[in-house]
């Protein structure tokens, strides 16, 4: 969570409160800014849990609050900020659809699906975890995805050969694994993965690792398809028609991202025009250059990050009238 002090009192300074489970990188960033010559007090880091966040939201000197995290926490922050009529930017959860048509380049579609689900151990809010595959190519697609998922190297993220590291902590690992168990109970088929993993390196054996999971035979009503898992779990569904999959893709309270794989560019643009998502990808996924605005529709948030448009969400417009002549008065 970030909070911006009022420019009239503190300058354009900022307070950054990282997640309590990822406290170190924010401090390193502050050190980098200091070494680069940033003025003292421009970028500040405070650690803590929800109590610290609440104090920042209610503090009278904080003019703007920006939060990245879950929908329930975002709702609470918006409510707290409303007490002081503070501006908010919220980048919340996602349950994004990835639609793959039979005329797609299958090799690229598979690559895109893997990037859309397993990047950063699946701990990416914009991940395309609902993978809709046109029925005619479903068996071929699933076979290739499962083969490549099996081949993902799990271990030390500092090694060049590693493609998947550990999840953020033990409770989160247990939560992700419980989603897999729930999916099995609801009728999904575990095509691969979804189990705790113990690396061969003795130094890593206490880590929070799991094998990346692909779920088949999924339906839109299943928990794994409706709720954000935030882990390396891909849910594969089939579809028959464009209109059908569009309706199913939009049938969610969230709208952070969406993807379409097809060689038909007319269809691709027709779909992304109707997909209710803040970031749409055609024949690729999870490409997020800093020059391009990022943010969600619906309960995935308000406001934008990255790109020049972001300045609008971190500044206030002031209108000034200056009269150089006589006042034209009706009185």
XYZ file of C-alpha atoms in Angstrom:
331
model
C 0.000 0.000 0.000
C 1.255 3.495 -0.772
C 0.099 6.787 0.696
C 0.857 10.260 -0.667
C 1.265 13.221 1.661
C -0.454 16.445 0.712
C 1.875 18.435 -1.617
C 0.954 21.686 0.185
C 2.365 20.344 3.459
C 5.027 17.763 2.666
C 5.922 18.111 -1.003
C 5.365 15.198 -3.326
C 6.425 12.664 -0.719
C 5.217 9.111 -0.349
C 4.882 6.453 2.322
C 5.187 2.848 1.177
C 3.822 0.102 3.425
C 4.772 -3.296 1.985
C 2.982 -6.518 2.750
C 4.094 -7.938 6.105
C 5.111 -11.155 4.323
C 7.367 -9.308 1.838
C 9.098 -6.641 3.949
C 12.650 -6.588 2.579
C 12.452 -5.428 -1.053
C 10.774 -2.137 -0.100
C 13.696 -1.317 2.208
C 16.190 -2.152 -0.549
C 14.268 0.147 -2.894
C 14.496 2.969 -0.336
C 18.249 2.418 -0.100
C 18.555 2.595 -3.891
C 16.633 5.879 -3.982
C 18.844 7.324 -1.229
C 22.036 6.339 -3.056
C 20.625 7.822 -6.258
C 20.253 11.183 -4.506
C 16.549 11.332 -3.670
C 15.889 13.990 -0.992
C 15.449 12.720 2.532
C 11.782 12.105 3.336
C 10.682 11.844 -0.292
C 10.265 8.054 -0.206
C 9.473 6.529 3.190
C 8.926 2.916 4.222
C 6.848 1.825 7.192
C 6.362 -1.806 8.160
C 3.349 -3.388 9.786
C 0.025 -5.128 9.361
C -3.534 -3.900 9.008
C -3.203 -1.535 11.985
C -0.482 0.409 10.172
C -2.576 0.514 7.010
C -5.560 1.810 8.949
C -3.501 4.613 10.496
C -2.259 5.690 7.076
C -5.775 5.672 5.619
C -7.089 7.852 8.443
C -4.117 10.208 8.813
C -5.135 13.800 7.964
C -1.852 14.528 6.146
C -2.330 11.642 3.689
C -4.058 12.998 0.588
C -4.110 9.845 -1.539
C -4.091 6.095 -0.899
C -3.037 3.449 -3.416
C -3.435 -0.252 -2.683
C -2.573 -3.495 -4.451
C -4.072 -6.666 -2.992
C -7.276 -8.577 -2.416
C -10.810 -7.373 -3.105
C -11.973 -7.584 0.566
C -8.991 -5.550 1.793
C -9.467 -3.044 -1.025
C -13.085 -2.554 0.022
C -12.003 -1.824 3.602
C -9.354 0.643 2.457
C -11.837 2.463 0.221
C -14.238 2.704 3.147
C -11.548 4.068 5.477
C -10.301 6.574 2.899
C -13.856 7.795 2.339
C -13.959 9.167 5.904
C -11.493 11.834 4.838
C -12.732 12.068 1.209
C -9.325 10.817 0.044
C -8.591 9.755 -3.513
C -7.849 6.039 -3.925
C -6.281 3.820 -6.546
C -7.104 0.139 -6.141
C -5.483 -2.705 -8.075
C -7.283 -5.748 -6.726
C -7.843 -9.380 -7.611
C -8.396 -11.064 -10.931
C -9.859 -14.220 -12.396
C -8.952 -13.475 -15.957
C -10.047 -15.485 -19.019
C -7.686 -16.686 -21.738
C -9.594 -17.704 -24.900
C -7.882 -19.987 -27.416
C -9.515 -20.570 -30.806
C -8.823 -23.546 -33.071
C -7.187 -21.341 -35.709
C -4.530 -20.239 -33.227
C -0.854 -20.957 -33.617
C -0.903 -23.814 -31.095
C 2.746 -23.417 -30.133
C 2.222 -19.781 -29.186
C -1.103 -20.526 -27.500
C 0.587 -23.072 -25.243
C 3.398 -20.659 -24.451
C 0.855 -17.960 -23.673
C -1.150 -20.233 -21.381
C 1.972 -21.191 -19.437
C 2.978 -17.535 -19.058
C -0.592 -16.687 -18.060
C -0.621 -19.183 -15.210
C 2.845 -20.015 -13.920
C 4.703 -16.697 -13.976
C 5.974 -15.942 -10.454
C 4.568 -19.264 -9.170
C 1.102 -18.090 -10.276
C 1.246 -15.209 -7.779
C 0.262 -12.582 -10.363
C -3.105 -10.842 -10.086
C -3.569 -10.527 -13.858
C -2.924 -14.211 -14.598
C -5.266 -15.857 -17.130
C -6.304 -18.758 -14.923
C -9.546 -19.561 -16.757
C -8.258 -21.085 -20.007
C -11.097 -21.532 -22.508
C -10.061 -23.801 -25.411
C -12.173 -24.394 -28.505
C -13.411 -27.981 -28.320
C -11.844 -29.149 -31.604
C -8.282 -28.568 -30.355
C -8.791 -29.322 -26.659
C -7.052 -32.758 -26.590
C -4.018 -31.513 -28.519
C -3.734 -28.370 -26.420
C -4.034 -30.212 -23.103
C -1.468 -32.831 -24.132
C 1.110 -30.171 -24.969
C 0.420 -28.034 -21.896
C 0.712 -31.016 -19.562
C 3.956 -32.140 -21.195
C 5.539 -28.716 -20.758
C 4.203 -28.272 -17.238
C 5.834 -31.544 -16.221
C 9.142 -30.186 -17.550
C 9.137 -27.007 -15.420
C 12.246 -26.908 -13.219
C 11.410 -26.107 -9.589
C 14.008 -24.878 -7.110
C 16.319 -22.004 -6.251
C 15.131 -18.870 -8.088
C 18.703 -17.544 -8.181
C 19.720 -20.350 -10.544
C 19.407 -19.652 -14.269
C 17.882 -23.091 -14.895
C 15.047 -22.613 -12.384
C 11.631 -21.741 -13.797
C 9.547 -21.892 -10.615
C 10.410 -20.991 -7.035
C 8.560 -21.241 -3.745
C 5.253 -19.668 -2.813
C 5.343 -16.743 -0.414
C 4.700 -18.625 2.871
C 3.312 -21.813 4.412
C -0.288 -20.625 4.935
C -0.516 -19.560 1.300
C 0.931 -22.854 0.071
C -1.643 -24.737 2.152
C -4.406 -22.527 0.763
C -3.398 -23.154 -2.867
C -3.167 -26.912 -2.266
C -6.620 -26.839 -0.675
C -8.020 -25.313 -3.881
C -6.678 -28.327 -5.783
C -8.316 -30.722 -3.324
C -11.596 -28.811 -3.576
C -11.429 -28.969 -7.375
C -11.091 -32.753 -7.243
C -14.106 -32.995 -4.955
C -16.141 -30.898 -7.383
C -15.287 -33.134 -10.346
C -12.185 -31.604 -11.905
C -9.386 -33.891 -13.056
C -5.805 -33.217 -11.965
C -3.896 -33.673 -15.211
C -0.567 -32.947 -13.543
C 0.940 -31.390 -10.433
C -0.905 -29.911 -7.489
C 1.264 -31.572 -4.855
C 3.857 -30.411 -2.300
C 7.373 -30.535 -3.711
C 10.647 -31.101 -1.881
C 13.727 -29.929 -3.836
C 16.822 -32.111 -3.882
C 18.956 -29.286 -2.470
C 19.001 -29.772 1.359
C 18.994 -25.994 1.875
C 15.608 -25.734 0.147
C 13.784 -28.629 1.793
C 11.932 -26.384 4.198
C 10.650 -24.190 1.365
C 7.029 -23.698 0.333
C 7.173 -25.477 -3.003
C 4.484 -27.232 -5.032
C 4.313 -28.772 -8.484
C 2.512 -26.589 -11.059
C -0.983 -27.917 -11.627
C -3.246 -28.275 -14.655
C -6.922 -29.036 -13.982
C -9.090 -30.575 -16.685
C -12.840 -31.248 -16.955
C -13.522 -27.880 -15.335
C -16.875 -26.094 -15.404
C -17.757 -22.462 -14.753
C -19.463 -23.312 -11.434
C -16.367 -24.849 -9.814
C -14.577 -23.012 -7.018
C -11.253 -23.210 -8.878
C -12.835 -21.344 -11.807
C -14.741 -18.740 -9.790
C -12.248 -17.763 -7.076
C -8.757 -16.341 -7.362
C -6.225 -18.977 -6.285
C -3.054 -16.888 -6.676
C -0.897 -19.933 -7.213
C 0.355 -22.193 -10.037
C -3.022 -23.735 -10.898
C -4.456 -23.635 -14.440
C -8.143 -24.451 -14.995
C -8.919 -25.642 -18.536
C -12.438 -25.379 -19.962
C -13.831 -25.986 -23.454
C -16.177 -23.914 -25.614
C -17.928 -24.177 -28.973
C -18.882 -20.685 -30.156
C -17.507 -17.162 -29.906
C -20.648 -15.703 -28.393
C -20.844 -18.470 -25.800
C -17.266 -18.030 -24.607
C -17.601 -14.249 -24.516
C -20.593 -14.514 -22.204
C -18.806 -17.012 -19.964
C -15.585 -14.990 -19.913
C -17.453 -11.879 -18.718
C -19.495 -13.792 -16.133
C -17.339 -12.730 -13.183
C -17.274 -9.900 -10.665
C -13.642 -9.175 -11.588
C -12.138 -7.685 -14.724
C -8.401 -7.181 -14.526
C -7.174 -8.807 -17.740
C -8.177 -11.064 -20.641
C -6.462 -12.772 -23.558
C -7.390 -14.056 -27.015
C -5.391 -16.345 -29.283
C -6.513 -16.468 -32.918
C -5.161 -15.777 -36.406
C -8.365 -13.856 -37.215
C -7.516 -10.282 -36.202
C -11.035 -9.070 -36.930
C -12.417 -11.563 -34.438
C -9.675 -10.773 -31.934
C -10.485 -7.052 -31.922
C -14.214 -7.771 -31.871
C -13.756 -9.861 -28.745
C -11.440 -7.555 -26.824
C -13.831 -4.689 -27.501
C -16.499 -6.635 -25.599
C -14.350 -8.266 -22.926
C -14.834 -6.493 -19.588
C -11.190 -6.198 -18.603
C -8.681 -3.406 -18.110
C -5.820 -5.090 -20.013
C -6.449 -7.268 -23.063
C -3.820 -9.330 -24.846
C -4.032 -10.654 -28.403
C -1.778 -13.637 -29.184
C 0.321 -13.048 -26.073
C -0.163 -12.683 -22.321
C 1.251 -10.874 -19.274
C 3.154 -8.326 -21.335
C 3.231 -5.245 -19.090
C 5.604 -2.486 -20.266
C 5.762 0.423 -17.846
C 4.644 2.845 -20.573
C 1.208 1.196 -20.805
C -1.562 1.875 -18.230
C -2.555 -1.084 -16.056
C -5.695 -1.513 -13.955
C -9.032 -3.241 -13.700
C -12.735 -3.038 -14.407
C -15.509 -3.976 -11.964
C -14.242 -5.280 -8.606
C -10.683 -5.547 -9.886
C -10.187 -1.933 -8.955
C -10.243 1.725 -9.933
C -7.538 4.015 -11.258
C -4.476 3.085 -13.275
C -0.812 2.340 -12.710
C 2.014 2.924 -15.218
C 1.948 5.200 -18.245
C 1.426 8.948 -18.352
C -2.258 8.605 -17.495
C -1.205 7.632 -13.953
C -0.254 11.248 -13.273
C -3.970 12.082 -13.379
C -4.559 9.730 -10.442
C -1.740 11.236 -8.342
C -2.441 14.926 -8.873
C -5.277 17.404 -8.479
C -6.421 19.849 -11.123
C -6.543 23.474 -10.052
C -8.296 26.137 -12.135
C -7.058 29.748 -11.812
C -8.766 32.849 -13.297
C -6.695 36.025 -13.734
C -8.331 39.320 -14.717
C -6.033 41.919 -16.336
C -8.717 44.517 -17.030
C -11.841 45.880 -15.405
C -14.473 43.624 -13.863
C -17.596 43.327 -16.011
C -20.296 43.370 -13.345
C -24.070 43.206 -13.534
C -24.301 45.209 -10.312
